[in-house]
XYZ file of C-alpha atoms in Angstrom:
349
model
C 14.758 21.021 8.395
C 12.255 19.194 9.976
C 13.558 15.330 10.222
C 9.927 13.846 10.392
C 7.625 12.808 12.991
C 8.559 9.070 13.880
C 5.761 7.996 16.239
C 2.780 9.577 17.670
C 1.515 7.268 20.164
C -0.033 9.087 23.232
C 0.475 12.435 21.583
C -2.581 14.897 21.952
C -4.236 16.391 18.676
C -2.898 20.106 19.809
C 0.602 18.933 19.776
C 0.176 16.951 16.562
C -1.464 20.002 14.776
C 1.306 22.417 15.928
C 4.013 19.884 14.660
C 2.359 19.510 11.476
C 1.931 23.002 10.728
C 5.670 23.521 11.382
C 6.594 20.981 9.083
C 4.194 22.416 6.268
C 5.547 25.864 6.761
C 9.168 24.715 6.431
C 8.146 23.010 3.247
C 6.256 25.940 1.871
C 9.267 28.436 2.772
C 11.658 25.994 0.772
C 9.418 26.124 -2.267
C 9.155 29.767 -2.363
C 13.129 30.149 -1.774
C 13.456 27.946 -4.790
C 10.833 29.921 -7.107
C 12.693 33.209 -5.896
C 16.029 31.470 -7.251
C 14.319 30.642 -10.395
C 14.881 26.764 -9.649
C 12.170 23.889 -10.046
C 11.198 22.539 -6.769
C 12.090 18.980 -7.678
C 15.672 20.272 -8.457
C 16.435 21.088 -4.812
C 19.125 19.106 -2.785
C 18.196 15.801 -1.345
C 17.117 17.175 1.750
C 14.142 19.104 0.218
C 13.432 17.286 -2.782
C 9.903 15.625 -2.378
C 9.105 14.209 -5.769
C 11.317 12.734 -8.573
C 11.759 9.718 -10.793
C 12.530 6.543 -8.363
C 16.419 6.245 -8.225
C 17.154 2.542 -7.918
C 20.081 3.402 -5.470
C 17.488 4.810 -2.869
C 15.886 1.487 -2.521
C 17.217 -0.981 0.292
C 17.196 -4.454 -1.034
C 14.765 -6.578 0.681
C 13.969 -3.907 3.069
C 11.471 -1.378 1.740
C 7.536 -1.309 1.211
C 5.889 0.000 -1.696
C 2.336 1.382 -2.641
C 1.489 1.870 -6.219
C -0.910 4.396 -7.591
C -1.498 2.662 -10.798
C -4.761 4.526 -11.759
C -2.798 7.491 -13.132
C -4.390 9.536 -9.894
C -2.347 12.505 -9.045
C -3.247 12.540 -5.271
C -4.412 10.358 -2.431
C -7.777 10.453 -0.748
C -8.020 10.357 2.806
C -8.635 6.526 3.255
C -5.474 5.730 0.929
C -3.405 8.226 2.967
C -4.429 6.667 6.153
C -3.154 3.358 5.152
C 0.266 4.919 4.249
C 0.370 6.793 7.479
C -0.142 3.596 9.292
C 2.508 1.465 7.544
C 5.199 4.759 8.106
C 4.086 4.574 11.668
C 4.556 0.908 12.155
C 7.942 0.491 10.059
C 10.074 3.687 11.084
C 12.866 1.853 9.980
C 11.768 1.023 6.269
C 11.268 3.385 3.502
C 7.476 3.683 2.497
C 7.780 4.268 -1.420
C 4.257 5.707 -2.788
C 4.972 5.278 -6.478
C 2.768 7.383 -9.182
C 2.865 6.400 -12.745
C 2.644 10.217 -14.026
C 5.325 12.923 -13.261
C 2.618 15.316 -13.042
C 1.082 15.181 -9.680
C -0.963 17.609 -7.384
C 1.242 20.318 -5.760
C 2.224 18.195 -2.530
C 2.358 21.317 -0.337
C -1.309 22.015 -0.984
C -2.481 18.618 -1.151
C -4.577 17.815 2.022
C -3.172 14.263 2.442
C 0.258 14.343 0.727
C 1.489 17.240 2.626
C 0.518 15.399 5.849
C 2.475 12.531 4.852
C 5.800 14.362 4.419
C 5.641 14.529 8.234
C 6.919 11.109 8.299
C 10.699 11.085 6.991
C 10.392 7.464 5.759
C 7.576 8.348 3.324
C 8.909 8.870 -0.051
C 6.944 10.302 -3.178
C 8.381 9.105 -6.313
C 6.933 8.394 -9.987
C 8.237 5.439 -12.033
C 8.419 5.041 -15.854
C 6.176 1.612 -16.095
C 8.056 0.510 -19.262
C 11.513 0.425 -17.624
C 10.293 -1.979 -14.887
C 7.920 -4.251 -16.934
C 10.527 -4.855 -19.730
C 12.921 -6.625 -17.315
C 11.306 -9.927 -17.964
C 10.581 -11.128 -21.699
C 7.151 -12.832 -20.594
C 6.239 -9.661 -18.754
C 7.409 -7.460 -21.596
C 5.019 -9.568 -23.878
C 2.068 -9.059 -21.576
C 2.701 -5.410 -21.394
C 2.843 -5.125 -25.165
C 0.219 -7.511 -26.210
C -2.409 -7.801 -23.561
C -4.310 -4.533 -24.193
C -4.632 -4.041 -20.475
C -4.536 -0.273 -20.959
C -8.055 -0.520 -22.502
C -9.392 -2.398 -19.770
C -11.465 -1.025 -17.224
C -9.506 -3.104 -14.757
C -6.403 -1.664 -15.723
C -5.119 -0.245 -12.351
C -5.574 -3.615 -10.782
C -3.822 -5.530 -13.569
C -0.996 -2.801 -13.576
C -0.644 -2.978 -9.819
C -0.093 -6.795 -9.972
C 2.459 -6.413 -12.844
C 4.274 -3.704 -11.001
C 4.063 -5.965 -7.696
C 5.855 -8.797 -9.177
C 8.534 -6.698 -11.130
C 9.356 -4.563 -8.174
C 9.541 -7.401 -5.687
C 11.631 -9.437 -8.183
C 14.142 -6.553 -8.498
C 14.196 -5.087 -5.109
C 12.696 -7.519 -2.740
C 10.560 -6.057 0.154
C 6.779 -5.650 0.570
C 4.087 -4.499 -1.673
C 1.369 -2.938 0.180
C -2.215 -2.086 -0.679
C -4.659 0.770 -0.205
C -7.197 -1.915 0.701
C -5.378 -3.060 3.915
C -5.064 -0.914 7.185
C -2.008 -2.208 9.068
C -2.426 -2.150 12.637
C 0.775 -3.956 13.787
C 4.385 -4.311 12.091
C 4.523 -7.106 9.609
C 8.435 -6.836 9.644
C 9.115 -9.835 11.715
C 7.192 -12.109 9.467
C 9.550 -12.336 6.647
C 8.202 -13.583 3.563
C 4.567 -13.827 3.619
C 1.600 -14.874 1.602
C -1.695 -13.597 2.824
C -5.074 -15.093 2.622
C -8.420 -13.707 3.115
C -10.233 -17.055 1.991
C -9.204 -20.606 2.820
C -8.229 -21.576 -0.645
C -7.003 -17.995 -2.079
C -3.867 -16.406 -1.771
C -4.138 -12.492 -1.845
C -1.942 -10.493 -4.135
C -1.052 -8.038 -1.427
C 0.406 -7.203 1.080
C 2.995 -9.721 -0.409
C 6.503 -9.744 1.018
C 9.207 -11.763 -0.965
C 12.973 -11.474 -1.149
C 14.581 -10.285 -4.517
C 14.530 -13.039 -7.131
C 12.146 -15.242 -5.219
C 10.848 -18.127 -7.419
C 7.130 -17.021 -6.906
C 7.824 -13.450 -8.348
C 9.599 -14.680 -11.204
C 7.207 -17.319 -12.054
C 4.318 -14.764 -11.706
C 6.094 -12.461 -14.248
C 6.237 -15.292 -16.654
C 2.556 -16.116 -16.030
C 1.113 -12.935 -16.362
C 0.457 -13.076 -20.153
C -1.327 -16.366 -19.924
C -3.431 -15.500 -17.110
C -4.727 -12.187 -18.209
C -8.363 -11.557 -18.411
C -9.291 -8.007 -19.103
C -12.667 -8.432 -17.237
C -11.309 -9.928 -13.975
C -8.992 -7.979 -11.983
C -7.989 -10.918 -10.000
C -7.028 -13.166 -12.718
C -3.295 -11.795 -12.674
C -3.387 -11.459 -9.075
C -4.821 -13.852 -6.412
C -5.970 -16.150 -9.081
C -2.651 -16.410 -10.587
C -0.569 -16.810 -7.392
C -3.122 -19.429 -6.188
C -3.160 -21.562 -9.219
C 0.669 -21.395 -9.785
C 1.402 -22.242 -5.881
C -1.030 -25.288 -6.323
C 0.529 -26.552 -9.503
C 4.056 -26.284 -8.557
C 3.575 -27.521 -5.004
C 1.260 -30.367 -6.137
C -1.543 -29.721 -3.683
C -5.116 -29.537 -3.939
C -5.995 -26.884 -1.384
C -3.787 -23.834 -0.368
C -4.308 -24.820 3.217
C -1.920 -27.887 2.548
C 0.900 -25.553 2.428
C 0.577 -24.513 6.155
C 2.205 -27.707 6.609
C 4.114 -28.533 3.644
C 7.346 -27.237 2.463
C 7.772 -26.180 -1.389
C 10.450 -24.764 -3.367
C 8.075 -22.481 -5.305
C 7.330 -20.705 -2.097
C 10.767 -21.155 -0.517
C 10.554 -19.995 2.841
C 7.346 -17.729 2.533
C 4.866 -18.028 5.148
C 1.160 -18.780 4.111
C -0.962 -16.615 6.610
C -4.186 -17.584 8.187
C -6.975 -15.320 7.294
C -7.562 -13.728 10.701
C -4.025 -12.064 10.219
C -5.039 -9.457 7.719
C -8.890 -10.137 6.949
C -10.692 -10.560 10.115
C -13.856 -9.280 8.538
C -14.952 -11.501 5.900
C -15.823 -10.380 2.405
C -19.808 -10.925 2.917
C -19.665 -8.665 6.041
C -17.422 -5.996 4.617
C -20.201 -3.290 5.444
C -19.602 -3.891 9.204
C -16.281 -1.955 8.751
C -18.191 1.268 8.116
C -21.476 0.783 10.031
C -21.353 2.770 13.308
C -23.863 0.250 14.758
C -21.189 -2.589 14.154
C -18.108 -0.691 15.478
C -17.697 -2.442 18.809
C -18.330 -6.013 17.235
C -15.575 -5.314 14.700
C -13.133 -4.050 17.285
C -13.848 -6.981 19.350
C -13.135 -9.179 16.576
C -9.692 -7.756 15.890
C -8.973 -7.830 19.724
C -9.591 -11.512 19.809
C -7.738 -12.457 16.711
C -4.809 -9.934 17.541
C -5.055 -9.262 13.870
C -2.193 -7.498 12.152
C -4.108 -5.672 9.561
C -7.900 -5.142 8.222
C -8.789 -5.551 4.695
C -11.262 -2.592 3.836
C -12.734 -4.359 0.763
C -12.461 -1.482 -1.524
C -14.307 -3.044 -4.363
C -17.517 -2.772 -2.321
C -16.589 0.148 0.339
C -15.146 2.818 -1.833
C -18.393 4.859 -1.935
C -18.896 4.591 1.872
C -18.085 7.619 4.211
C -14.876 6.557 5.682
C -15.244 8.365 8.888
C -18.696 8.115 9.368
C -20.405 11.301 10.967
C -19.734 13.054 13.813
C -20.765 11.414 17.020
C -21.044 8.093 14.967
C -17.599 6.484 14.888
C -17.012 3.637 12.408
C -14.588 0.792 13.132
C -12.552 2.257 10.365
C -12.633 5.788 12.160
C -12.042 4.368 15.618
C -8.912 2.437 14.373
C -7.616 5.616 12.384
C -7.237 7.657 15.563
C -4.254 5.567 16.269
C -3.252 4.125 12.883
C -3.030 7.397 11.298
C -3.572 10.354 13.584
C -2.379 13.188 11.329
C -4.555 12.140 8.738
C -7.495 11.684 10.955
C -6.631 15.121 12.574
C -6.661 16.663 9.034
C -10.041 14.928 8.071
C -11.666 16.313 11.227
C -10.036 19.930 10.304
C -11.849 20.280 6.954
C -14.820 18.253 8.124
C -14.350 15.438 5.552
C -16.691 12.999 6.946
């Protein structure tokens, strides 16, 4: 069984394509053998099992990373998969859990994205029973039962926020986002509170130790901050307002220099670390005419990631067009080489 592709820096696309095809052939063969033996694919031994309900025992306390597919989707698109591959490449010693909320997902072997991500031995696909994790706290359970979030158009965002607090409280680690393409490792930073604006804490990527006071407080406050029309209400607004109140500050920037028990030893980041392109300039990331400008900006700030501003850019072609690379597609060559290769091979520009 292939153990996975750990790093790809400097590798040529022909080699990557060959390794990827070998990995996919091995997985397809394992599935065929299981079917011949009248076995379900998810009942194979641990070496072959690629999708199952999350077992808490497989999570490393304070050490793993989580993506949440909270929309009920059964697959990942190419841009989402790129963010997962980037995280896997940069953090080979950490599990990258991609957590679905449904046990019925696309056939992983046939998926253009999920099958590629299996090439990394630290990428793990699992599903979770939402109620199991949201009922660990009586206040979060109250939000889960009474808020009616399921009927809101903003359901995926609210659910992602709730799962972020619940999973970090239980396991610790890092809650990642399909909206941020990581460019450098963030493991060395410890607990982090990201910012894209001077006076607003972002809800992801968020790194906190298990039982961190901020995660505990956020779970308790979900029911009070819920606004079915505003996806940020239970995310960045909640975190920002609670930190201001509990730390007795008027502006979040004050926490760059002030210690506070509510944030414990979590580090408040400057906006350039993960959000070097401002919200009102989001279009530059996918505009071929602005590629050099964006890349130069990233280099000057030594940014560790790039917020993609999905709420505005989801409809933009991620890879631009042939011969006209965008900043995103240029970064994808190194950040997610296998997904980048697959996108090119099926002409998903």
